Amino acid sequence: MEKFPNPSNDNTFNEAKNNYMLLKLYKLLTFIGSPLIDLYLFKRKKTGKEDSKRFPERLGYPAFPRPEGTLVWVHAASVGEALSVLPIIKKLSDANEDVNFLLTTGTTTSAKLIESRLPDKAFHQFIPVDMPLAVRRFLKHWKPDLALWVESELWPNLVTQTGKKCKMILVNGRISDNSYRKWLRYKSLGQQILRCFTLTLPQSKLDAERFEALGAGNVKYFGNIKFDAPALPSDSQKMGELVSQVGERPVWLASSTHENEEVMIANIHKELKEENLNLLTIIAPRHPKRMAEIVKDIKETGLNIAVRSKEEPIEEETDIYIADTLGELGIFYRLVSIVFIGGSLVDKGGQNPLEAARLDCTIIYGPYMDNFKEIKHELEEAEAVICVNNKSDLKNTIEELIKDHERQEELAKAARKLVDEKAGVLDSYVKEINTYLEQITGKKDKAA
């Protein structure tokens, strides 16, 4: 039975009681509001934001039977979180041959990218929506023995119901500034959710302090596992074709761009073209489903476009090459020397710059890097990155870097050095998680 504290302090007691009731109210509303949530999901399916063939998974229905033996459930919200946790799954799998791993994500892009990269005895399913019936259906079928949740997606029904069934570990945990302010307003509510985790492994010292302030138990800080992520994969044949098409032209990449950034990038290219720079600009949009809008907007600038998914080659007159295919970012990071990190000129929190750093790129980003605040701070302290304030700054920076190869190399080396120095926390994570996994497998062996 859930309880709230004894009324030793009236204000604390009343706050705890109110937040306890708030959690109950959330559970009630997600129960009685299930038809509306179903309707919302169906709308997402119609617009291509849900996988129509695997849609039942979002309602908690399994795609296949539960494998026998120990099952570790790993939840990662999207692509970045899923990629960061893959090395942990692989190491745990190598050390525990009889253990199966279920990885859940919530986006179609992550599903397409991740499934081919999972080790043996690991498989993917979509996370159920946070409705009591869907959660119950999911947990009843999969019966996880241990749950690992990556970073910051904490759905109340999923977390509290899973916490009653098995031990949970928060991996590479993160709390944004906005989330922290909200959790502080409902501190005892946050504590009810965070206390479901037996162990919290934060990605920065600031996150560790925040988790402890919000009442999380057993917080251990080792570092950020994103520094241990392997280099993004490439394809030598495809890479060779692109190198041949680009030739001697200077080329730069705007990676994981968001709405409004593509037009800014196109206009920067147009300005640089007018200054007689025979430049090629590659844009890799974060969400390729926006392609129709992106192509329309860029064509209005009068620039020549080639689209990768249409197998259009890069020609001498090509201004903008749109890399709208999945799983090929590693190719483009190897092709270029200058990378602008998208989601940072518009207020989207940025994207992971370490993927570019690991592949010896010169990194530029805008002012909005809130989702990678600690990484941003470390890169800037190491003088390994250029932070621009606006479109005009970005244009000037690209122009300067194209003419200054020595500066490019200096920045790229500093970024790579930081990544190499900060790597090594993966083993600490695996050791901590394995402690709990060995307890579970040991119990199962005894029961057998």
Coordinates of C-alpha atoms in Angstrom, one line a residue:
M1 CA 0.0 0.0 0.0
E2 CA 1.3 3.5 -0.9
K3 CA 1.8 5.8 2.0
F4 CA 2.7 9.4 2.6
P5 CA 4.8 10.7 5.6
N6 CA 3.5 11.1 9.1
P7 CA 2.4 14.7 9.9
S8 CA 5.5 15.7 11.9
N9 CA 5.3 19.0 10.0
D10 CA 2.0 20.3 8.8
N11 CA 3.3 21.9 5.6
T12 CA 5.4 18.9 4.6
F13 CA 2.5 16.6 5.4
N14 CA 0.0 18.6 3.4
E15 CA 2.3 18.9 0.4
A16 CA 3.0 15.1 0.5
K17 CA -0.7 14.3 0.8
N18 CA -1.5 16.7 -2.1
N19 CA 1.1 15.2 -4.3
Y20 CA 0.1 11.7 -3.3
M21 CA -3.4 12.6 -4.5
L22 CA -2.0 14.2 -7.6
L23 CA -0.4 10.9 -8.6
K24 CA -3.6 9.1 -7.9
L25 CA -5.5 11.6 -10.0
Y26 CA -3.0 11.1 -12.9
K27 CA -3.6 7.4 -12.7
L28 CA -7.3 7.8 -12.7
L29 CA -7.3 10.3 -15.6
T30 CA -5.1 8.1 -17.7
F31 CA -7.5 5.2 -17.0
I32 CA -10.8 7.0 -17.8
G33 CA -9.2 9.0 -20.6
S34 CA -8.0 5.8 -22.4
P35 CA -10.4 6.3 -25.3
L36 CA -9.0 9.8 -26.0
I37 CA -5.4 8.6 -25.7
D38 CA -6.3 5.8 -28.2
L39 CA -7.8 8.4 -30.5
Y40 CA -4.6 10.4 -30.3
L41 CA -2.4 7.4 -31.1
F42 CA -4.6 6.5 -34.1
K43 CA -4.2 10.1 -35.3
R44 CA -0.4 9.7 -35.0
K45 CA -0.6 6.5 -36.9
K46 CA -2.4 8.2 -39.8
T47 CA 0.3 10.9 -40.0
G48 CA 3.1 8.3 -40.0
K49 CA 4.3 9.0 -36.5
E50 CA 3.5 5.5 -35.4
D51 CA 4.4 2.2 -37.1
S52 CA 1.1 1.0 -38.5
K53 CA 2.2 -2.7 -38.6
R54 CA 3.4 -2.6 -35.0
F55 CA 0.8 -0.3 -33.6
P56 CA -0.6 -2.8 -31.1
E57 CA 2.8 -2.7 -29.2
R58 CA 2.0 0.9 -28.2
L59 CA -1.1 -0.5 -26.4
G60 CA 1.0 -3.1 -24.5
Y61 CA 0.4 -6.1 -26.8
P62 CA 3.5 -8.2 -27.3
A63 CA 4.9 -8.9 -30.8
F64 CA 6.2 -12.4 -29.8
P65 CA 6.4 -14.7 -26.7
R66 CA 8.6 -13.9 -23.7
P67 CA 11.8 -15.9 -23.9
E68 CA 12.5 -18.3 -21.0
G69 CA 14.9 -17.3 -18.2
T70 CA 16.1 -13.9 -17.0
L71 CA 14.9 -10.9 -18.9
V72 CA 16.3 -7.4 -18.6
W73 CA 14.1 -4.6 -19.9
V74 CA 15.9 -1.5 -21.1
H75 CA 13.9 1.6 -22.0
A76 CA 15.4 4.4 -24.1
A77 CA 13.1 7.1 -25.3
S78 CA 14.6 7.8 -28.7
V79 CA 17.6 7.4 -31.0
G80 CA 20.3 9.2 -28.9
E81 CA 19.4 7.4 -25.7
A82 CA 19.2 4.0 -27.5
L83 CA 22.5 4.4 -29.2
S84 CA 24.2 5.4 -25.9
V85 CA 22.9 2.3 -24.1
L86 CA 23.8 -0.2 -26.8
P87 CA 27.4 -0.7 -25.4
I88 CA 25.9 -1.5 -22.0
I89 CA 23.5 -4.1 -23.4
K90 CA 26.4 -5.7 -25.4
K91 CA 28.7 -5.9 -22.4
L92 CA 26.0 -7.3 -20.1
S93 CA 25.0 -9.8 -22.8
D94 CA 28.6 -10.9 -23.3
A95 CA 29.0 -11.4 -19.5
N96 CA 25.6 -13.1 -19.1
E97 CA 25.0 -15.6 -21.9
D98 CA 21.7 -16.9 -20.5
V99 CA 20.1 -13.4 -20.1
N100 CA 17.7 -11.9 -22.7
F101 CA 17.3 -8.2 -23.2
L102 CA 14.2 -6.3 -24.3
L103 CA 14.9 -2.8 -25.6
T104 CA 11.9 -0.4 -25.9
T105 CA 11.8 3.0 -27.6
G106 CA 9.0 5.3 -28.5
T107 CA 9.9 6.5 -32.0
T108 CA 9.8 4.9 -35.4
T109 CA 13.2 6.3 -36.3
S110 CA 14.8 4.6 -33.3
A111 CA 13.2 1.3 -34.1
K112 CA 14.6 1.3 -37.6
L113 CA 18.1 2.3 -36.5
I114 CA 18.4 0.1 -33.5
E115 CA 17.1 -3.4 -34.5
S116 CA 20.0 -4.2 -36.8
R117 CA 22.5 -3.2 -34.1
L118 CA 21.3 -5.2 -31.2
P119 CA 23.4 -8.2 -30.1
D120 CA 22.0 -11.8 -30.0
K121 CA 19.4 -12.4 -27.4
A122 CA 18.3 -8.8 -27.5
F123 CA 15.2 -7.6 -29.3
H124 CA 13.1 -4.4 -29.7
Q125 CA 9.5 -3.5 -28.9
F126 CA 7.8 -0.2 -28.8
I127 CA 7.1 1.2 -25.3
P128 CA 3.4 1.1 -24.3
V129 CA 1.7 4.4 -23.9
D130 CA 1.3 5.4 -20.2
M131 CA -2.2 4.1 -19.7
P132 CA -2.8 1.7 -16.8
L133 CA -4.3 -1.1 -18.9
A134 CA -1.5 -0.9 -21.5
V135 CA 1.2 -0.9 -18.8
R136 CA -0.5 -3.8 -17.0
R137 CA -0.7 -5.8 -20.3
F138 CA 2.9 -5.1 -21.1
L139 CA 4.3 -6.1 -17.6
K140 CA 2.0 -9.1 -17.3
H141 CA 3.5 -10.6 -20.6
W142 CA 7.1 -9.6 -20.3
K143 CA 7.6 -10.0 -16.5
P144 CA 11.0 -8.2 -16.5
D145 CA 13.5 -9.3 -13.8
L146 CA 15.4 -6.0 -13.9
A147 CA 14.6 -2.7 -15.6
L148 CA 17.1 -0.1 -16.9
W149 CA 15.7 3.3 -17.8
V150 CA 17.9 5.6 -19.8
E151 CA 18.2 9.4 -19.1
S152 CA 15.0 11.3 -18.3
E153 CA 11.7 9.8 -19.6
L154 CA 9.8 9.0 -16.4
W155 CA 6.2 8.1 -17.1
P156 CA 4.4 7.8 -13.8
N157 CA 2.3 4.7 -14.5
L158 CA 5.2 2.8 -16.2
V159 CA 7.7 3.7 -13.4
T160 CA 5.5 3.1 -10.4
Q161 CA 4.0 -0.2 -11.7
T162 CA 7.4 -1.5 -12.8
G163 CA 8.9 -0.6 -9.5
K164 CA 6.4 -2.9 -7.8
K165 CA 7.4 -5.8 -10.0
C166 CA 11.2 -5.6 -10.2
K167 CA 14.3 -3.6 -9.3
M168 CA 14.9 -0.5 -11.5
I169 CA 18.1 1.4 -12.3
L170 CA 18.1 4.8 -13.9
V171 CA 21.1 4.9 -16.3
N172 CA 22.8 8.1 -17.4
G173 CA 20.1 10.0 -15.6
R174 CA 19.5 13.6 -16.5
I175 CA 17.2 16.4 -15.3
S176 CA 16.9 19.5 -17.4
D177 CA 16.5 23.0 -15.9
N178 CA 12.8 23.1 -16.7
S179 CA 12.2 19.7 -15.3
Y180 CA 14.1 20.4 -12.1
R181 CA 12.0 23.5 -11.5
K182 CA 8.8 21.6 -12.0
W183 CA 9.9 18.7 -9.8
L184 CA 10.8 21.1 -7.0
R185 CA 7.3 22.4 -7.0
Y186 CA 6.0 18.8 -6.5
K187 CA 8.9 17.5 -4.6
S188 CA 7.1 14.6 -2.8
L189 CA 5.5 13.5 -6.0
G190 CA 9.0 13.4 -7.7
Q191 CA 10.3 11.5 -4.7
Q192 CA 7.5 8.9 -5.1
I193 CA 8.6 8.3 -8.7
L194 CA 12.4 8.5 -8.1
R195 CA 12.3 6.2 -5.1
C196 CA 11.1 3.4 -7.5
F197 CA 14.7 3.3 -8.7
T198 CA 17.0 1.1 -6.6
L199 CA 20.0 2.8 -8.1
T200 CA 20.4 6.1 -9.9
L201 CA 23.5 6.7 -12.2
P202 CA 23.5 10.4 -13.2
Q203 CA 25.4 11.7 -16.2
S204 CA 26.8 14.7 -14.5
K205 CA 27.7 16.0 -11.0
L206 CA 24.9 18.6 -11.4
D207 CA 22.4 15.9 -12.2
A208 CA 23.6 13.9 -9.2
E209 CA 23.0 16.9 -6.9
R210 CA 19.5 17.4 -8.4
F211 CA 18.5 13.8 -8.0
E212 CA 19.6 13.8 -4.4
A213 CA 17.8 17.1 -3.7
L214 CA 14.6 15.6 -5.2
G215 CA 14.9 12.6 -2.9
A216 CA 16.3 9.9 -5.1
G217 CA 18.0 7.1 -3.1
N218 CA 21.4 5.4 -3.8
V219 CA 22.8 8.0 -6.3
K220 CA 26.2 7.1 -7.7
Y221 CA 28.1 9.3 -10.1
F222 CA 30.7 7.9 -12.6
G223 CA 30.3 10.1 -15.7
N224 CA 28.5 10.2 -18.9
I225 CA 28.3 7.0 -21.0
K226 CA 27.9 9.1 -24.2
F227 CA 31.7 9.5 -24.0
D228 CA 32.0 5.7 -24.4
A229 CA 29.7 5.4 -27.4
P230 CA 31.4 3.7 -30.4
A231 CA 31.9 5.7 -33.6
L232 CA 28.9 5.8 -35.8
P233 CA 29.1 3.1 -38.5
S234 CA 30.0 3.8 -42.1
D235 CA 30.0 2.1 -45.5
S236 CA 33.3 2.2 -47.5
Q237 CA 31.6 1.8 -50.9
K238 CA 29.0 4.6 -50.3
M239 CA 31.7 6.7 -48.8
G240 CA 33.9 6.3 -51.9
E241 CA 31.0 7.3 -54.2
L242 CA 30.4 10.5 -52.2
V243 CA 34.1 11.4 -52.1
S244 CA 34.3 11.0 -55.9
Q245 CA 31.1 13.2 -56.4
V246 CA 32.3 16.0 -54.0
G247 CA 35.8 16.2 -55.6
E248 CA 37.9 19.1 -54.4
R249 CA 35.0 21.3 -53.3
P250 CA 34.9 22.6 -49.7
V251 CA 32.0 20.9 -47.9
W252 CA 30.3 21.2 -44.5
L253 CA 27.4 19.5 -42.8
A254 CA 24.4 20.8 -40.9
S255 CA 23.6 17.7 -38.8
S256 CA 20.2 16.8 -37.2
T257 CA 18.6 20.1 -38.2
H258 CA 15.1 21.2 -36.9
E259 CA 12.4 23.3 -38.4
N260 CA 13.5 26.8 -39.5
E261 CA 17.2 25.8 -39.4
E262 CA 17.3 24.4 -42.9
V263 CA 16.2 27.7 -44.4
M264 CA 18.9 29.5 -42.3
I265 CA 21.5 27.1 -43.6
A266 CA 20.3 27.5 -47.2
N267 CA 20.5 31.3 -46.9
I268 CA 24.0 31.0 -45.5
H269 CA 25.0 28.9 -48.5
K270 CA 23.5 31.5 -50.8
E271 CA 25.5 34.3 -49.2
L272 CA 28.7 32.3 -49.4
K273 CA 28.0 31.4 -53.0
E274 CA 27.7 35.0 -53.9
E275 CA 31.2 35.5 -52.4
N276 CA 32.5 33.0 -55.1
L277 CA 33.0 30.1 -52.7
N278 CA 32.4 26.9 -54.6
L279 CA 30.8 25.4 -51.5
L280 CA 28.8 22.2 -51.0
T281 CA 26.4 22.2 -48.1
I282 CA 25.0 19.0 -46.8
I283 CA 21.8 19.0 -44.6
A284 CA 20.9 16.0 -42.6
P285 CA 17.4 16.7 -41.1
R286 CA 16.6 15.3 -37.7
H287 CA 13.1 14.3 -38.9
P288 CA 13.2 13.1 -42.6
K289 CA 9.3 13.1 -42.5
R290 CA 9.6 16.9 -42.9
M291 CA 11.2 16.4 -46.3
A292 CA 8.4 17.9 -48.4
E293 CA 8.4 21.1 -46.3
I294 CA 12.3 21.3 -46.3
V295 CA 12.6 20.8 -50.1
K296 CA 9.9 23.5 -50.7
D297 CA 11.5 26.0 -48.4
I298 CA 15.0 25.5 -49.9
K299 CA 13.8 25.6 -53.5
E300 CA 12.3 29.0 -52.8
T301 CA 15.8 30.3 -52.2
G302 CA 16.7 29.5 -55.8
L303 CA 19.4 27.0 -54.9
N304 CA 20.0 23.6 -56.6
I305 CA 19.1 20.6 -54.5
A306 CA 20.0 16.9 -54.6
V307 CA 18.1 14.4 -52.4
R308 CA 19.9 11.3 -51.2
S309 CA 16.7 9.1 -50.7
K310 CA 15.9 9.8 -54.4
E311 CA 19.4 8.6 -55.4
E312 CA 20.2 12.0 -56.9
P313 CA 24.0 12.4 -57.3
I314 CA 26.0 15.4 -56.2
E315 CA 26.9 17.3 -59.3
E316 CA 29.0 20.4 -59.9
E317 CA 26.0 22.7 -59.8
T318 CA 24.5 21.1 -56.7
D319 CA 24.3 23.6 -53.9
I320 CA 22.5 21.7 -51.1
Y321 CA 22.6 17.9 -50.7
I322 CA 19.9 16.7 -48.4
A323 CA 20.9 13.5 -46.6
D324 CA 17.5 12.3 -45.6
T325 CA 18.3 8.6 -45.1
L326 CA 18.5 6.8 -41.8
G327 CA 21.7 5.3 -40.3
E328 CA 24.1 7.1 -42.5
L329 CA 25.3 10.0 -40.4
G330 CA 28.6 8.2 -39.8
I331 CA 29.3 8.4 -43.5
F332 CA 28.8 12.1 -43.6
Y333 CA 30.8 12.8 -40.4
R334 CA 33.7 11.1 -42.2
L335 CA 33.1 12.9 -45.4
V336 CA 33.2 16.5 -44.0
S337 CA 35.6 18.3 -41.6
I338 CA 33.1 21.0 -40.4
V339 CA 29.9 20.1 -38.7
F340 CA 27.1 22.3 -37.4
I341 CA 25.0 20.6 -34.7
G342 CA 21.3 21.2 -35.3
G343 CA 18.6 22.0 -32.8
S344 CA 20.9 24.7 -31.4
L345 CA 20.1 27.7 -33.5
V346 CA 16.4 27.2 -32.6
D347 CA 15.4 26.3 -29.1
K348 CA 15.3 22.5 -29.3
G349 CA 18.1 21.7 -26.8
G350 CA 20.7 20.7 -29.4
Q351 CA 21.9 17.2 -30.4
N352 CA 24.9 15.1 -29.3
P353 CA 28.1 16.7 -30.5
L354 CA 30.3 13.8 -29.3
E355 CA 29.4 11.7 -32.3
A356 CA 31.1 14.3 -34.5
A357 CA 34.0 14.8 -32.1
R358 CA 34.8 11.0 -32.1
L359 CA 35.1 11.2 -35.9
D360 CA 37.6 14.2 -35.8
C361 CA 35.2 16.9 -37.0
T362 CA 35.4 20.6 -36.3
I363 CA 32.2 21.3 -34.3
I364 CA 30.0 24.4 -34.3
Y365 CA 26.7 24.9 -32.4
G366 CA 24.3 27.6 -31.5
P367 CA 23.2 28.9 -28.1
Y368 CA 20.5 26.3 -27.4
M369 CA 22.4 23.2 -26.1
D370 CA 20.4 22.7 -22.9
N371 CA 20.0 18.9 -23.4
F372 CA 23.8 18.6 -23.5
K373 CA 24.7 21.3 -21.0
E374 CA 27.6 19.5 -19.2
I375 CA 29.1 18.3 -22.5
K376 CA 28.8 21.8 -23.9
H377 CA 30.7 23.1 -20.8
E378 CA 33.4 20.6 -21.1
L379 CA 33.9 21.2 -24.9
E380 CA 34.1 24.9 -24.3
E381 CA 36.6 24.6 -21.4
A382 CA 38.8 22.4 -23.7
E383 CA 38.5 25.1 -26.4
A384 CA 37.3 22.4 -28.7
V385 CA 34.2 24.0 -30.2
I386 CA 32.8 27.2 -31.6
C387 CA 29.6 28.5 -30.2
V388 CA 27.7 30.9 -32.5
N389 CA 24.8 33.2 -31.4
N390 CA 22.9 33.5 -34.7
K391 CA 22.8 32.9 -38.4
S392 CA 25.2 35.7 -39.2
D393 CA 27.7 34.3 -36.7
L394 CA 27.4 30.9 -38.3
K395 CA 27.9 32.3 -41.8
N396 CA 31.1 34.1 -40.7
T397 CA 32.4 31.1 -38.9
I398 CA 31.9 28.8 -41.8
E399 CA 33.7 31.2 -44.1
E400 CA 36.6 31.6 -41.8
L401 CA 37.0 27.9 -41.1
I402 CA 36.9 27.0 -44.8
K403 CA 39.9 29.3 -45.3
D404 CA 41.8 28.1 -42.2
H405 CA 42.6 24.4 -42.2
E406 CA 45.0 24.8 -39.3
R407 CA 42.2 26.1 -37.1
Q408 CA 40.0 23.3 -38.2
E409 CA 42.6 20.7 -37.2
E410 CA 43.2 22.4 -33.9
L411 CA 39.6 22.3 -32.9
A412 CA 39.0 18.8 -34.1
K413 CA 42.1 17.5 -32.2
A414 CA 41.0 19.2 -29.0
A415 CA 37.5 17.7 -29.3
R416 CA 38.8 14.2 -30.0
K417 CA 41.2 14.5 -27.1
L418 CA 38.4 15.3 -24.7
V419 CA 36.3 12.4 -25.8
D420 CA 39.3 10.0 -25.3
E421 CA 40.1 11.4 -21.9
K422 CA 36.5 11.2 -20.7
A423 CA 35.8 7.7 -21.9
G424 CA 36.0 4.8 -19.6
V425 CA 32.9 5.0 -17.4
L426 CA 31.2 2.2 -19.3
D427 CA 32.9 -0.5 -17.2
S428 CA 31.8 1.2 -14.0
Y429 CA 28.2 1.3 -15.2
V430 CA 28.3 -2.4 -16.2
K431 CA 29.9 -3.4 -12.9
E432 CA 27.1 -1.7 -10.9
I433 CA 24.3 -3.2 -13.0
N434 CA 25.9 -6.6 -13.0
T435 CA 25.8 -6.6 -9.2
Y436 CA 22.0 -6.6 -9.4
L437 CA 21.9 -9.0 -12.3
E438 CA 24.0 -11.5 -10.5
Q439 CA 21.7 -11.4 -7.6
I440 CA 18.8 -12.2 -9.9
T441 CA 20.4 -14.9 -11.9
G442 CA 21.8 -16.4 -8.7
K443 CA 18.3 -16.6 -7.3
K444 CA 17.0 -18.2 -10.5
D445 CA 19.8 -20.8 -10.5
K446 CA 18.9 -21.7 -6.9
A447 CA 15.2 -22.0 -7.8
A448 CA 16.0 -24.2 -10.7

